[in-house]
């Protein structure tokens, strides 16, 4: 455990009109925002400068700002947890900092300083510490974002950017909590392609998913299983999460090949499973193999792993060829064990030998 607020304090302008905090039993996801935000500006030649904490509020953007035309935008997602002893901790924020800094390069966005990322977020959460909820399963969701702000319509990378971080209290990402979800297997449209920007947390990857997700919802599904862009055969992600399967006792996840987001929960899952001596494979796996394993009775579990939901069991995969019900539509024991272990680490209920918790 380390204390992230030992850095020099950033200037803070406190709000003069704090907002009422929502009741913790109806938080949902992404609906409420805390009182303050972190802002950092980038100007070519000067680098990232003037980090400051200010009241939450609208950003002034020129209508010609590049982000509005050519989509230079990326974000991150992490959470601050209220621990059993009342302290507040981030979970592996250095990994989010690193992912944002490396993903930025693919989008021609200047890398954010990783120390500033972690320290700035720690100080922002400290400024809004009363907003960190304490009911079981709740957290303060943290949304770091970078947008291109230069007013210029030529097609090239912007010369100025804003990095901002907003936060807000959240409950479960899926309204049904751990309830296994129903997933549409999309055979035609794709989320990302190798050589594209799928490995960066680019805003554009999410817009590519919306139409398919909407149609999936109209079919009574919660989310989409994404296949590869060339053969429409190899499993990539599920909804906004990385994908894990258990076949015959083996935990399998598709490898990071350029089109898959390098998830921090994915890394946490792989690290814990290996620690436990569980057989683990990062390898390509096709929908044909999944279907054959289901038919043979060896497909034991399918689940998504991500920051927002942590672990989300898949109860049913559905597509043009009908339904595959996984584990009788119930969360499996490995998904449950991982969920319990990760949330116990996040909420300070288990020892933290790797120093993943960062107390603020
Ligand atoms: C996650 O699964 O953690 C996400 O990235 C979801 C987020 C885009 C709301």
Coordinates of C-alpha atoms and ligand atoms in Angstrom, one line a residue:
X1 CA 0.0 0.0 0.0
X2 CA 1.3 3.4 -0.7
X3 CA 0.0 6.9 0.0
X4 CA -0.6 8.8 -3.2
X5 CA -1.1 12.3 -1.8
X6 CA 2.5 12.9 -0.6
X7 CA 3.1 14.9 -3.8
X8 CA 3.0 18.7 -3.8
X9 CA -0.6 19.8 -3.5
X10 CA -2.3 21.0 -6.7
X11 CA -4.2 24.3 -6.6
X12 CA -7.8 23.7 -5.6
X13 CA -10.8 26.1 -6.2
X14 CA -13.6 24.7 -4.1
X15 CA -17.2 24.9 -5.3
X16 CA -19.4 27.5 -3.7
X17 CA -22.5 25.4 -4.4
X18 CA -21.9 21.7 -3.4
X19 CA -24.6 19.4 -4.8
X20 CA -26.7 17.1 -2.7
X21 CA -25.4 13.6 -2.8
X22 CA -27.7 10.8 -4.1
X23 CA -28.9 8.0 -1.9
X24 CA -26.5 5.1 -2.1
X25 CA -29.2 2.5 -2.8
X26 CA -30.1 4.0 -6.2
X27 CA -26.8 5.0 -7.7
X28 CA -26.8 3.1 -11.0
X29 CA -23.9 3.8 -13.2
X30 CA -22.6 7.1 -14.6
X31 CA -25.6 9.3 -13.6
X32 CA -24.1 11.4 -10.8
X33 CA -21.0 13.6 -10.7
X34 CA -19.0 14.8 -7.7
X35 CA -18.3 18.5 -7.0
X36 CA -14.9 18.9 -8.5
X37 CA -12.8 18.0 -11.5
X38 CA -9.1 17.9 -12.4
X39 CA -8.0 19.9 -15.4
X40 CA -4.6 19.9 -17.2
X41 CA -3.8 21.7 -20.5
X42 CA -1.4 20.7 -23.2
X43 CA 0.1 23.2 -25.6
X44 CA 2.7 22.1 -28.2
X45 CA 6.1 23.3 -27.1
X46 CA 5.1 23.6 -23.4
X47 CA 3.8 20.1 -22.7
X48 CA 1.2 19.3 -20.1
X49 CA 0.9 22.2 -17.7
X50 CA -1.2 23.9 -15.0
X51 CA -2.8 20.9 -13.3
X52 CA -5.6 22.2 -11.1
X53 CA -8.8 21.1 -9.3
X54 CA -11.8 23.2 -10.0
X55 CA -15.6 23.0 -9.5
X56 CA -17.3 20.4 -11.9
X57 CA -18.8 22.3 -14.8
X58 CA -19.0 22.7 -18.6
X59 CA -15.8 23.0 -20.7
X60 CA -15.5 25.8 -23.2
X61 CA -14.8 24.4 -26.6
X62 CA -14.3 26.1 -29.9
X63 CA -16.7 24.7 -32.4
X64 CA -13.7 24.0 -34.7
X65 CA -12.0 21.9 -31.9
X66 CA -10.4 18.9 -33.6
X67 CA -12.1 16.5 -31.2
X68 CA -15.5 17.5 -32.6
X69 CA -14.4 16.7 -36.2
X70 CA -11.8 14.1 -36.3
X71 CA -12.4 12.3 -33.0
X72 CA -9.1 12.7 -31.2
X73 CA -10.5 11.5 -27.8
X74 CA -9.7 8.8 -25.3
X75 CA -10.6 8.0 -21.8
X76 CA -9.9 5.7 -18.9
X77 CA -12.0 4.2 -16.1
X78 CA -11.0 3.3 -12.6
X79 CA -12.6 3.4 -9.1
X80 CA -11.9 4.7 -5.6
X81 CA -13.2 2.3 -2.9
X82 CA -14.3 2.9 0.6
X83 CA -12.4 0.3 2.6
X84 CA -13.7 -1.6 5.6
X85 CA -11.7 0.7 7.9
X86 CA -13.1 3.9 6.4
X87 CA -10.0 4.7 4.4
X88 CA -10.2 5.3 0.6
X89 CA -8.1 3.4 -1.9
X90 CA -7.5 3.4 -5.7
X91 CA -6.8 0.0 -7.3
X92 CA -3.8 -0.3 -9.6
X93 CA -4.1 3.3 -10.9
X94 CA -0.6 3.1 -12.3
X95 CA -1.9 0.6 -14.9
X96 CA -4.6 3.1 -16.1
X97 CA -1.9 5.8 -16.3
X98 CA 0.3 3.6 -18.3
X99 CA -2.5 2.4 -20.6
X100 CA -3.5 6.0 -21.3
X101 CA 0.1 7.1 -22.0
X102 CA 0.7 4.2 -24.4
X103 CA -2.7 4.3 -26.1
X104 CA -2.3 8.1 -26.6
X105 CA 0.5 7.5 -29.1
X106 CA -1.7 5.5 -31.4
X107 CA -4.1 8.4 -31.5
X108 CA -1.4 11.0 -32.0
X109 CA -2.2 12.4 -28.5
X110 CA 0.8 13.5 -26.4
X111 CA 1.3 11.0 -23.6
X112 CA 0.1 12.2 -20.2
X113 CA 2.7 12.1 -17.4
X114 CA 1.9 8.9 -15.5
X115 CA 2.9 10.3 -12.1
X116 CA 0.7 13.4 -12.7
X117 CA -2.1 11.1 -13.7
X118 CA -2.0 9.1 -10.4
X119 CA -1.2 12.1 -8.1
X120 CA -3.8 14.3 -9.7
X121 CA -6.5 11.7 -9.3
X122 CA -5.5 11.0 -5.7
X123 CA -5.8 14.7 -4.9
X124 CA -9.1 15.0 -6.8
X125 CA -10.6 12.0 -4.9
X126 CA -9.2 13.5 -1.6
X127 CA -11.0 16.8 -2.4
X128 CA -14.3 14.9 -3.0
X129 CA -13.8 12.2 -0.4
X130 CA -17.3 12.6 1.0
X131 CA -18.5 11.5 -2.4
X132 CA -17.0 8.0 -2.0
X133 CA -19.9 5.8 -1.1
X134 CA -19.7 3.0 1.4
X135 CA -22.7 0.8 0.7
X136 CA -21.7 -2.7 -0.4
X137 CA -20.7 -2.9 -4.1
X138 CA -20.6 0.9 -4.5
X139 CA -17.5 3.0 -5.4
X140 CA -16.5 6.4 -6.8
X141 CA -16.0 5.9 -10.6
X142 CA -13.2 8.0 -12.0
X143 CA -13.3 9.0 -15.7
X144 CA -10.0 10.5 -17.0
X145 CA -10.5 11.9 -20.5
X146 CA -8.3 13.6 -23.1
X147 CA -9.7 15.7 -25.9
X148 CA -8.1 17.6 -28.8
X149 CA -8.9 21.3 -28.5
X150 CA -7.2 23.1 -31.3
X151 CA -9.5 25.2 -33.5
X152 CA -8.3 24.0 -36.9
X153 CA -10.0 22.0 -39.6
X154 CA -6.9 20.6 -41.5
X155 CA -6.7 16.9 -41.0
X156 CA -3.7 16.5 -38.7
X157 CA -3.1 15.9 -35.0
X158 CA -4.2 18.8 -32.8
X159 CA -1.6 21.0 -31.2
X160 CA -3.5 21.5 -28.0
X161 CA -5.4 19.1 -25.6
X162 CA -7.3 19.1 -22.4
X163 CA -6.9 16.2 -19.9
X164 CA -9.7 16.3 -17.4
X165 CA -10.9 13.9 -14.7
X166 CA -14.5 13.7 -13.5
X167 CA -15.8 11.3 -10.8
X168 CA -19.1 10.1 -9.5
X169 CA -20.6 7.5 -7.2
X170 CA -21.7 4.3 -8.8
X171 CA -23.4 1.0 -8.0
X172 CA -23.5 -2.1 -10.2
X173 CA -22.8 -1.4 -13.9
X174 CA -25.5 -3.9 -15.0
X175 CA -28.8 -3.2 -13.2
X176 CA -29.2 -6.9 -12.5
X177 CA -25.9 -7.0 -10.5
X178 CA -24.4 -10.5 -10.8
X179 CA -27.3 -11.8 -12.8
X180 CA -25.9 -13.6 -15.8
X181 CA -26.4 -11.6 -19.0
X182 CA -27.8 -12.6 -22.3
X183 CA -25.3 -11.9 -25.2
X184 CA -25.9 -11.4 -28.9
X185 CA -23.2 -13.1 -31.0
X186 CA -22.5 -10.5 -33.8
X187 CA -21.4 -12.1 -37.0
X188 CA -21.1 -9.1 -39.3
X189 CA -20.2 -5.8 -37.7
X190 CA -17.0 -5.4 -35.6
X191 CA -15.8 -3.3 -32.8
X192 CA -12.1 -3.1 -33.8
X193 CA -9.6 -4.4 -36.3
X194 CA -6.0 -5.5 -35.9
X195 CA -3.9 -2.5 -37.0
X196 CA -6.7 -0.2 -35.9
X197 CA -7.2 1.5 -32.6
X198 CA -8.9 -1.3 -30.6
X199 CA -6.0 -1.6 -28.1
X200 CA -6.4 2.1 -27.1
X201 CA -9.3 3.3 -25.0
X202 CA -10.4 5.5 -27.9
X203 CA -13.9 7.1 -27.8
X204 CA -14.2 5.9 -31.4
X205 CA -14.1 2.2 -30.4
X206 CA -17.3 2.7 -28.3
X207 CA -19.2 4.5 -31.0
X208 CA -18.5 1.5 -33.3
X209 CA -20.3 -0.7 -30.8
X210 CA -23.5 1.4 -30.2
X211 CA -25.6 0.4 -33.2
X212 CA -25.0 -3.3 -32.6
X213 CA -25.6 -3.0 -28.9
X214 CA -28.9 -1.2 -29.5
X215 CA -30.1 -3.9 -31.9
X216 CA -29.0 -6.6 -29.4
X217 CA -31.1 -4.8 -26.7
X218 CA -34.1 -4.8 -29.1
X219 CA -33.6 -8.6 -29.3
X220 CA -33.7 -8.9 -25.6
X221 CA -30.0 -9.2 -25.1
X222 CA -27.8 -7.2 -22.7
X223 CA -24.7 -6.9 -24.8
X224 CA -22.7 -8.2 -27.7
X225 CA -20.0 -10.8 -28.3
X226 CA -17.5 -9.3 -30.7
X227 CA -15.6 -11.4 -33.2
X228 CA -12.5 -10.7 -35.2
X229 CA -12.8 -8.3 -38.2
X230 CA -11.3 -10.6 -40.9
X231 CA -12.9 -14.0 -40.5
X232 CA -15.7 -13.2 -38.1
X233 CA -14.7 -16.3 -36.2
X234 CA -12.3 -15.6 -33.4
X235 CA -13.6 -14.3 -30.0
X236 CA -12.5 -10.8 -29.1
X237 CA -14.5 -9.0 -26.4
X238 CA -17.9 -9.1 -24.8
X239 CA -19.8 -5.8 -24.4
X240 CA -17.2 -3.3 -23.1
X241 CA -15.2 -6.1 -21.3
X242 CA -12.5 -8.6 -22.0
X243 CA -13.7 -12.1 -22.4
X244 CA -12.9 -15.3 -20.4
X245 CA -14.0 -18.9 -20.8
X246 CA -13.5 -22.0 -18.8
X247 CA -13.3 -25.2 -20.9
X248 CA -12.5 -28.4 -19.1
X249 CA -11.0 -26.6 -16.1
X250 CA -8.8 -24.3 -18.3
X251 CA -9.2 -20.5 -18.0
X252 CA -8.9 -19.2 -21.6
X253 CA -8.8 -15.6 -22.8
X254 CA -8.1 -14.2 -26.2
X255 CA -4.5 -12.8 -26.6
X256 CA -3.9 -9.0 -26.9
X257 CA -3.3 -8.8 -30.6
X258 CA -3.9 -5.1 -31.3
X259 CA -7.6 -5.2 -31.5
X260 CA -8.3 -6.1 -27.9
X261 CA -8.1 -3.6 -25.0
X262 CA -5.4 -4.6 -22.5
X263 CA -7.8 -4.7 -19.5
X264 CA -6.5 -4.1 -16.0
X265 CA -9.2 -6.4 -14.6
X266 CA -8.1 -8.9 -17.3
X267 CA -4.5 -8.7 -16.0
X268 CA -5.7 -9.0 -12.4
X269 CA -7.7 -12.1 -13.3
X270 CA -4.8 -13.8 -15.0
X271 CA -2.4 -12.9 -12.2
X272 CA -4.7 -14.3 -9.5
X273 CA -5.6 -17.4 -11.5
X274 CA -1.9 -18.2 -12.1
X275 CA -1.2 -17.6 -8.4
X276 CA -3.9 -20.1 -7.5
X277 CA -2.3 -22.7 -9.8
X278 CA -5.2 -22.7 -12.2
X279 CA -4.3 -23.6 -15.7
X280 CA -4.5 -20.5 -17.9
X281 CA -4.2 -19.9 -21.6
X282 CA -4.0 -16.7 -23.6
X283 CA -4.8 -18.0 -27.0
X284 CA -7.0 -17.5 -30.0
X285 CA -10.3 -19.3 -29.7
X286 CA -13.0 -19.5 -32.3
X287 CA -16.8 -19.4 -32.0
X288 CA -16.7 -22.8 -33.7
X289 CA -14.5 -24.2 -30.8
X290 CA -16.8 -22.6 -28.2
X291 CA -19.9 -24.1 -29.8
X292 CA -18.2 -27.6 -30.1
X293 CA -17.2 -27.4 -26.4
X294 CA -20.7 -26.5 -25.5
X295 CA -22.0 -29.5 -27.4
X296 CA -19.4 -31.7 -25.8
X297 CA -20.4 -30.5 -22.3
X298 CA -16.9 -29.1 -21.6
X299 CA -17.8 -25.3 -21.8
X300 CA -18.2 -24.6 -18.1
X301 CA -18.2 -20.8 -17.9
X302 CA -18.2 -17.7 -20.0
X303 CA -17.7 -14.3 -18.4
X304 CA -16.7 -10.7 -19.1
X305 CA -14.1 -8.9 -17.0
X306 CA -13.8 -5.1 -16.7
X307 CA -13.5 -2.2 -14.3
X308 CA -17.1 -1.3 -14.2
X309 CA -18.7 -4.7 -13.6
X310 CA -15.5 -6.5 -12.3
X311 CA -16.8 -10.0 -13.4
X312 CA -20.0 -10.4 -15.4
X313 CA -21.2 -13.9 -16.0
X314 CA -22.7 -14.8 -19.4
X315 CA -25.8 -16.9 -19.0
X316 CA -26.8 -17.3 -22.7
X317 CA -25.1 -16.7 -26.0
X318 CA -27.6 -16.2 -28.7
X319 CA -27.3 -15.7 -32.5
X320 CA -28.8 -16.8 -35.8
X321 CA -28.3 -20.5 -34.8
X322 CA -30.1 -20.3 -31.5
X323 CA -29.2 -20.2 -27.9
X324 CA -26.3 -21.7 -26.0
X325 CA -27.1 -21.7 -22.3
X326 CA -23.9 -21.6 -20.1
X327 CA -23.7 -23.4 -16.8
X328 CA -27.5 -23.6 -16.6
X329 CA -27.7 -19.8 -16.8
X330 CA -25.9 -19.4 -13.5
X331 CA -22.6 -17.7 -12.6
X332 CA -19.9 -20.4 -12.4
X333 CA -17.6 -21.1 -9.5
X334 CA -14.5 -19.6 -11.1
X335 CA -16.3 -16.4 -12.0
X336 CA -17.6 -16.3 -8.5
X337 CA -14.2 -17.0 -6.9
X338 CA -12.5 -14.3 -9.0
X339 CA -15.2 -11.8 -8.3
X340 CA -14.9 -12.4 -4.5
X341 CA -11.1 -12.3 -4.5
X342 CA -10.9 -9.1 -6.6
X343 CA -13.6 -7.2 -4.7
X344 CA -12.1 -8.3 -1.4
X345 CA -8.8 -6.8 -2.5
X346 CA -10.5 -3.7 -3.8
X347 CA -12.4 -3.1 -0.5
X348 CA -9.4 -3.9 1.8
X349 CA -10.8 -7.2 3.1
X350 CA -7.8 -9.3 2.1
X351 CA -4.1 -8.7 2.4
X352 CA -2.5 -7.0 -0.6
X353 CA 0.9 -8.5 -1.2
X354 CA 1.4 -6.8 -4.6
X355 CA 0.6 -3.3 -3.3
X356 CA -2.3 -2.9 -5.7
X357 CA -4.3 -0.7 -3.3
X358 CA -3.2 2.9 -3.2
X359 CA -4.5 4.6 -0.1
X360 CA -5.3 8.3 -0.5
Ligands
LIG1 C1 -15.5 -1.4 -18.3 O1 -16.0 -2.5 -18.6 O2 -14.9 -1.2 -17.3 C2 -15.7 -0.3 -19.2 O3 -14.8 0.0 -19.9 C3 -17.0 0.2 -19.2 C4 -17.1 1.7 -19.4 C5 -16.8 2.1 -20.8 C6 -18.4 2.2 -18.9

